[in-house]
Coordinates of C-alpha atoms in Angstrom, one line a residue:
M1 CA -15.9 -41.6 -37.5
R2 CA -12.6 -41.0 -37.7
L3 CA -12.3 -37.6 -38.4
M4 CA -14.7 -36.9 -35.2
R5 CA -12.3 -38.7 -33.2
L6 CA -9.9 -36.8 -34.6
A7 CA -11.7 -33.6 -33.9
Y8 CA -12.8 -34.2 -30.4
S9 CA -8.6 -35.2 -29.7
S10 CA -8.1 -31.5 -30.9
L11 CA -10.9 -30.3 -29.0
I12 CA -9.0 -32.2 -25.7
I13 CA -5.9 -30.8 -26.4
L14 CA -7.0 -27.3 -26.7
S15 CA -9.5 -27.4 -23.8
V16 CA -6.0 -27.9 -22.0
L17 CA -4.0 -25.9 -23.8
L18 CA -6.3 -23.0 -22.7
C19 CA -6.4 -24.2 -18.8
F20 CA -2.7 -23.8 -18.7
S21 CA -2.5 -20.9 -20.5
C22 CA -5.1 -19.3 -18.1
S23 CA -3.8 -20.4 -15.1
S24 CA -2.7 -18.4 -12.9
K25 CA -0.3 -20.5 -10.8
P26 CA 1.5 -18.6 -8.0
K27 CA 6.0 -17.8 -8.2
E28 CA 7.1 -19.1 -6.5
F29 CA 10.3 -17.2 -5.0
N30 CA 13.1 -18.8 -2.1
L31 CA 12.1 -16.9 0.5
E32 CA 14.7 -18.6 3.6
E33 CA 17.6 -17.0 2.4
F34 CA 18.4 -13.9 3.5
S35 CA 20.9 -10.9 3.9
T36 CA 20.9 -8.8 7.0
I37 CA 21.4 -4.6 7.1
E38 CA 22.4 -1.6 9.1
G39 CA 19.9 1.5 9.2
K40 CA 20.6 4.8 12.0
E41 CA 17.4 5.0 14.4
I42 CA 16.0 8.7 13.9
T43 CA 17.1 10.1 17.4
G44 CA 15.9 13.4 17.5
D45 CA 14.1 15.3 20.3
V46 CA 10.9 15.3 18.6
F47 CA 10.3 11.3 18.8
S48 CA 9.8 11.6 22.5
E49 CA 9.5 8.1 24.2
D50 CA 5.8 9.2 24.9
L51 CA 5.2 10.7 21.2
M52 CA 6.7 7.4 20.0
I53 CA 5.3 4.8 22.2
S54 CA 1.5 4.9 20.8
G55 CA 1.5 3.4 18.1
D56 CA 0.1 5.9 16.6
V57 CA 1.6 6.4 13.1
T58 CA -1.0 6.0 9.8
D59 CA 0.8 6.9 7.0
L60 CA 5.2 7.8 6.1
G61 CA 5.7 10.1 3.3
V62 CA 9.1 12.8 2.3
V63 CA 8.0 16.0 1.2
N64 CA 9.9 19.3 1.1
D65 CA 12.9 17.5 1.7
C66 CA 11.0 16.6 5.6
L67 CA 9.7 13.7 6.7
L68 CA 5.6 13.3 6.7
L69 CA 3.9 11.4 9.4
S70 CA 0.7 11.2 9.6
W71 CA -1.0 11.1 13.1
M72 CA -4.6 8.7 13.6
Y73 CA -5.6 10.5 17.0
D74 CA -4.8 14.6 18.3
R75 CA -1.4 15.0 20.2
G76 CA -2.1 18.0 20.2
F77 CA 0.6 19.0 17.4
G78 CA -1.2 18.9 13.5
A79 CA -2.2 15.7 12.4
F80 CA 0.3 15.4 10.1
Q81 CA 3.8 16.3 11.2
F82 CA 6.8 18.0 9.0
I83 CA 10.7 16.6 10.4
E84 CA 13.3 17.4 8.2
E85 CA 15.4 14.5 6.5
E86 CA 19.1 16.8 7.9
T87 CA 18.6 17.8 11.6
E88 CA 15.3 15.4 12.7
K89 CA 14.0 18.8 13.5
Q90 CA 9.7 19.1 13.9
T91 CA 10.3 22.5 11.1
T92 CA 5.8 22.6 11.4
T93 CA 2.4 20.6 11.4
A94 CA -0.9 20.7 9.0
G95 CA -4.2 19.3 9.6
V96 CA -7.1 20.1 12.6
F97 CA -8.9 17.3 13.6
G98 CA -12.6 17.4 14.1
N99 CA -15.4 16.4 11.1
G100 CA -16.1 20.3 9.6
P101 CA -15.2 21.7 6.8
G102 CA -11.6 21.4 5.9
E103 CA -10.9 19.5 9.1
L104 CA -9.3 15.7 9.6
F105 CA -10.5 12.6 11.2
C106 CA -9.1 8.4 10.3
Q107 CA -7.1 10.8 7.2
M108 CA -3.9 9.0 5.3
Y109 CA -1.2 10.6 3.1
I110 CA -1.8 10.0 -0.4
G111 CA 0.5 12.2 -2.8
K112 CA 1.9 14.8 -3.8
S113 CA 2.6 16.8 -6.6
K114 CA 4.9 17.0 -8.9
D115 CA 7.0 19.9 -7.1
D116 CA 6.4 19.0 -3.4
A117 CA 3.5 22.2 -3.5
F118 CA 0.3 20.3 -2.9
I119 CA -0.1 17.6 -0.1
Y120 CA -2.6 15.0 0.0
S121 CA -5.1 13.7 2.4
F122 CA -8.2 11.5 1.9
N123 CA -10.3 11.1 5.4
V124 CA -11.8 7.6 5.4
T125 CA -15.2 8.2 7.6
G126 CA -16.1 11.6 5.2
Q127 CA -15.4 10.0 1.7
K128 CA -13.6 13.2 0.8
V129 CA -9.6 14.2 -0.6
V130 CA -7.8 17.7 1.2
E131 CA -5.6 19.8 -0.3
F132 CA -3.0 21.4 1.6
Q133 CA -1.3 23.8 -0.3
R134 CA 2.3 25.4 0.5
G135 CA 2.6 28.2 2.1
E136 CA 4.7 31.6 0.9
N137 CA 7.7 31.1 3.3
G138 CA 8.3 27.9 2.0
K139 CA 7.7 25.4 4.8
D140 CA 3.5 25.4 6.3
Y141 CA 0.9 23.5 4.1
L142 CA -1.7 25.3 4.6
F143 CA -5.2 24.1 4.2
R144 CA -6.7 25.1 0.4
S145 CA -9.3 23.1 -0.3
E146 CA -11.5 19.9 -0.1
H147 CA -14.0 17.6 -2.3
S148 CA -16.5 14.4 -1.3
I149 CA -16.0 11.1 -3.7
K150 CA -18.9 11.3 -5.9
L151 CA -19.8 7.6 -7.0
K152 CA -21.5 6.1 -9.4
E153 CA -22.7 3.2 -7.4
S154 CA -23.1 1.5 -4.6
G155 CA -19.7 2.0 -2.4
Y156 CA -16.7 2.8 0.3
I157 CA -13.5 3.4 0.4
S158 CA -11.1 2.0 2.3
W159 CA -7.6 3.2 0.8
M160 CA -6.4 6.1 -1.6
V161 CA -3.3 6.9 -4.1
R162 CA -2.8 10.4 -6.3
L163 CA -1.7 9.6 -9.7
E164 CA 1.1 12.0 -11.3
N165 CA -2.1 12.6 -13.9
G166 CA -3.7 14.4 -11.6
K167 CA -6.4 11.0 -11.4
F168 CA -6.8 9.6 -8.2
V169 CA -7.3 5.4 -7.4
G170 CA -9.3 4.4 -4.1
M171 CA -9.4 0.7 -3.3
L172 CA -13.1 -0.7 -2.3
L173 CA -14.7 -2.6 0.6
G174 CA -17.3 -3.8 -1.9
G175 CA -19.0 -4.7 -4.8
Q176 CA -19.1 -6.6 -7.5
Q177 CA -16.1 -7.6 -9.7
Q178 CA -14.1 -5.8 -9.8
L179 CA -11.7 -4.0 -7.0
F180 CA -10.1 -0.1 -7.9
V181 CA -12.2 3.1 -8.9
L182 CA -10.8 5.4 -10.5
L183 CA -11.7 9.3 -10.1
D184 CA -11.1 12.1 -11.6
E185 CA -9.3 15.2 -10.4
N186 CA -12.7 16.0 -8.5
L187 CA -13.4 13.2 -7.1
N188 CA -15.8 11.7 -9.6
E189 CA -16.0 8.5 -10.4
I190 CA -14.8 7.7 -14.3
N191 CA -15.4 3.9 -14.2
R192 CA -14.1 1.0 -11.6
F193 CA -10.9 -2.0 -13.1
G194 CA -9.4 -4.5 -11.1
E195 CA -9.3 -8.3 -10.9
L196 CA -9.9 -9.5 -7.5
P197 CA -7.0 -11.4 -5.2
I198 CA -9.7 -14.5 -4.8
S199 CA -11.3 -15.5 -7.2
G200 CA -15.2 -17.4 -6.8
M201 CA -16.7 -14.9 -4.8
N202 CA -21.0 -14.4 -6.1
G203 CA -23.2 -12.3 -4.2
P204 CA -25.0 -9.9 -5.2
E205 CA -22.9 -8.1 -3.1
N206 CA -19.7 -9.3 -2.5
D207 CA -17.3 -8.1 1.1
F208 CA -13.5 -7.0 0.6
W209 CA -13.0 -6.6 3.9
V210 CA -9.8 -9.8 3.0
F211 CA -8.8 -8.0 0.4
R212 CA -7.6 -4.9 2.4
G213 CA -3.5 -3.7 1.8
K214 CA -1.8 -0.3 1.1
L215 CA -1.0 1.1 -2.3
C216 CA 1.5 3.6 -3.2
A217 CA 1.9 5.3 -6.3
E218 CA 4.9 6.8 -8.9
G219 CA 3.7 8.4 -12.2
N220 CA 0.3 7.1 -13.2
S221 CA 1.7 3.1 -12.3
F222 CA 1.0 2.3 -8.9
I223 CA 1.2 -0.9 -6.8
Y224 CA -1.1 -3.1 -4.4
C225 CA -0.4 -5.3 -1.6
T226 CA -2.5 -7.4 1.0
D227 CA -3.2 -7.4 4.1
N228 CA -4.4 -11.4 4.6
F229 CA -1.8 -12.7 2.8
G230 CA 1.2 -12.3 -0.3
Y231 CA -0.7 -11.2 -3.4
I232 CA 1.8 -8.2 -5.4
T233 CA 0.1 -6.3 -8.9
R234 CA 0.8 -2.8 -10.7
Y235 CA -1.1 -1.9 -13.1
D236 CA -1.2 0.8 -14.8
I237 CA -3.2 3.0 -16.4
D238 CA -3.5 5.3 -19.3
G239 CA -3.4 8.5 -21.5
N240 CA -7.6 7.1 -21.8
N241 CA -8.8 6.2 -18.9
E242 CA -8.0 2.4 -19.2
A243 CA -6.6 0.0 -16.5
K244 CA -3.8 -2.9 -17.8
Q245 CA -2.7 -5.0 -15.0
M246 CA 1.2 -5.0 -15.8
W247 CA 2.0 -9.1 -13.7
K248 CA 1.4 -10.3 -10.3
H249 CA 2.4 -12.1 -8.0
Y250 CA 1.3 -15.0 -4.7
L251 CA 4.5 -15.1 -2.1
S252 CA 1.7 -18.0 -0.8
Q253 CA -1.0 -19.2 -1.2
P254 CA -4.4 -17.7 0.1
S255 CA -5.9 -20.7 3.3
V256 CA -10.0 -19.2 2.7
E257 CA -13.0 -20.3 2.3
I258 CA -15.3 -19.2 0.9
D259 CA -19.0 -19.0 1.8
G260 CA -21.3 -17.0 -2.4
G261 CA -20.2 -13.0 -0.8
N262 CA -17.3 -13.3 2.1
I263 CA -14.8 -14.5 2.1
R264 CA -12.8 -16.8 5.8
I265 CA -9.2 -16.4 6.5
N266 CA -8.1 -19.9 8.3
G267 CA -6.0 -18.6 10.5
H268 CA -4.4 -22.1 11.4
K269 CA -3.1 -22.5 7.8
N270 CA -2.8 -18.1 6.0
L271 CA 0.4 -17.0 5.8
D272 CA -0.2 -12.5 6.8
G273 CA 1.0 -10.5 3.8
F274 CA 2.4 -7.8 3.3
A275 CA 2.0 -4.1 6.0
G276 CA 3.9 -1.7 3.8
V277 CA 5.0 -0.2 0.7
A278 CA 6.1 2.5 -1.3
T279 CA 8.4 3.0 -5.1
D280 CA 10.0 5.3 -7.0
G281 CA 9.4 3.9 -9.8
R282 CA 12.7 2.2 -10.4
Y283 CA 12.8 0.2 -7.0
I284 CA 9.8 -1.2 -4.6
Y285 CA 10.5 -1.4 -1.2
A286 CA 7.7 -3.4 1.0
T287 CA 7.1 -5.0 4.5
Y288 CA 6.5 -8.6 4.5
S289 CA 5.0 -10.8 7.5
G290 CA 5.1 -15.3 6.6
V291 CA 3.1 -15.6 9.6
Y292 CA 0.9 -17.5 10.3
S293 CA -1.9 -15.4 10.7
L294 CA -3.5 -16.2 14.5
A295 CA 0.8 -16.6 15.1
S296 CA 0.0 -12.7 17.5
S297 CA -3.7 -14.4 19.7
E298 CA -1.4 -17.4 20.3
Q299 CA 2.2 -15.9 21.2
D300 CA 1.9 -12.0 21.5
D301 CA 0.8 -8.9 20.1
D302 CA 3.5 -8.4 17.9
A303 CA 5.2 -12.2 16.8
N304 CA 3.0 -11.5 13.0
L305 CA 4.2 -8.5 12.2
P306 CA 6.3 -8.3 9.3
R307 CA 10.6 -9.2 9.9
N308 CA 10.8 -8.8 6.2
L309 CA 11.7 -6.5 3.3
L310 CA 11.3 -7.4 -0.2
V311 CA 13.1 -5.2 -2.9
F312 CA 11.3 -5.5 -6.6
D313 CA 11.9 -4.7 -9.4
M314 CA 9.0 -2.8 -11.6
D315 CA 8.5 -6.1 -13.6
G316 CA 7.8 -7.6 -10.2
H317 CA 11.1 -9.6 -10.0
L318 CA 12.4 -10.0 -6.4
L319 CA 16.1 -8.2 -6.3
K320 CA 16.6 -8.3 -2.7
K321 CA 15.0 -10.1 0.7
C322 CA 16.0 -8.1 4.1
K323 CA 15.4 -9.3 7.7
L324 CA 14.7 -6.3 9.9
K325 CA 15.2 -6.8 13.2
L326 CA 11.9 -5.6 14.5
G327 CA 8.1 -5.9 13.1
S328 CA 8.5 -2.7 10.6
T329 CA 5.1 -1.3 9.5
R330 CA 5.6 1.5 7.1
L331 CA 7.4 2.9 4.4
A332 CA 8.8 6.4 3.1
L333 CA 11.0 7.0 -0.2
S334 CA 13.2 10.3 -0.2
N335 CA 12.5 12.3 -3.7
D336 CA 15.5 11.1 -5.2
G337 CA 15.0 7.2 -3.6
E338 CA 18.0 6.9 -2.2
R339 CA 16.9 6.8 1.1
L340 CA 14.2 4.4 3.4
Y341 CA 12.0 5.2 6.3
V342 CA 11.0 2.3 7.5
Y343 CA 8.5 2.5 11.2
T344 CA 8.4 0.4 13.6
Y345 CA 5.7 -0.6 15.7
G346 CA 5.5 -2.5 18.9
E347 CA 7.1 -3.0 22.6
E348 CA 9.9 -0.7 21.5
T349 CA 8.9 2.6 18.7
F350 CA 10.7 4.0 16.4
I351 CA 11.5 4.9 13.4
T352 CA 14.8 4.0 11.0
R353 CA 16.2 5.4 8.0
F354 CA 17.8 3.2 6.1
D355 CA 20.3 3.6 2.6
T356 CA 19.8 2.6 -0.2
K357 CA 22.3 1.7 -1.8
D358 CA 23.1 -0.5 1.1
I359 CA 20.2 -2.6 1.1
L360 CA 20.5 -3.1 -3.3
K361 CA 23.7 -4.4 -3.1

């Protein structure tokens, strides 16, 4: 009997230890003390008031020493606009709007080759990737090829990034329990991976809309952060196409209600998450809201736009917390990581350039 009681007690202790070891208690971050930073508003003649006030820039990038702007709608100069970093003048444009071969609609910039010779655009509505090649003049980018995404089973991709090895990672809008799909160079599915940021969904097909967010990549690592709550994580893809989650953080606990395969946000209790993320392989920069989800509808349209710029190292340590003057969304880093571009969207719409040494000091 004594041995049985000892065995039973040991089993209880083991169960408790397993519960603690498997818990995903969020890491606590102090988000109360912020520093201030000063940037330089880009005022080149291309950023005229009627152009920027539309707020239709869907993505930023830095390619070939130019700031790349991806536009949601046709504004008369192509889908992508290239602004020289030094002069702040437009150098070229690329991409034609439309639904035909090589044309773009609802597109986003998702990466480039290491030498900037090729850039890649994900066409969300067409579920295809369009490739552009730098021309002989070293400035223009011309249509080269396009590939449709070929999945092994049902799925719809809402965001993508290109890795250094030529493969692509896509974020799914629905499925079972895996959030991401790895695709080869020709957009054929290799495998699916990635835990859901919120557990408990048990529908035959789960709706991942609440997990929509932003991706950025450097090398064969990528960062994922969510729009609807403060979740951020890093994954690495190895040479055998296996994904490993390196770390994850919850800057706030999501407040949700789960019903089978659906999740509903509790807007009065839940804090909004991230709107932009960029990395140079040394640091991760992200715009973070931390404001109640219903703030926009109860105050003004821009109330919950991020006004916080957070900086992590590649191991997930929070290094810097900076306060931005206005609500800001998309981010892009210069090739050398010395300049950070922040897209401000709202009543005032513009792009601000920061020196990263001022942010990191």
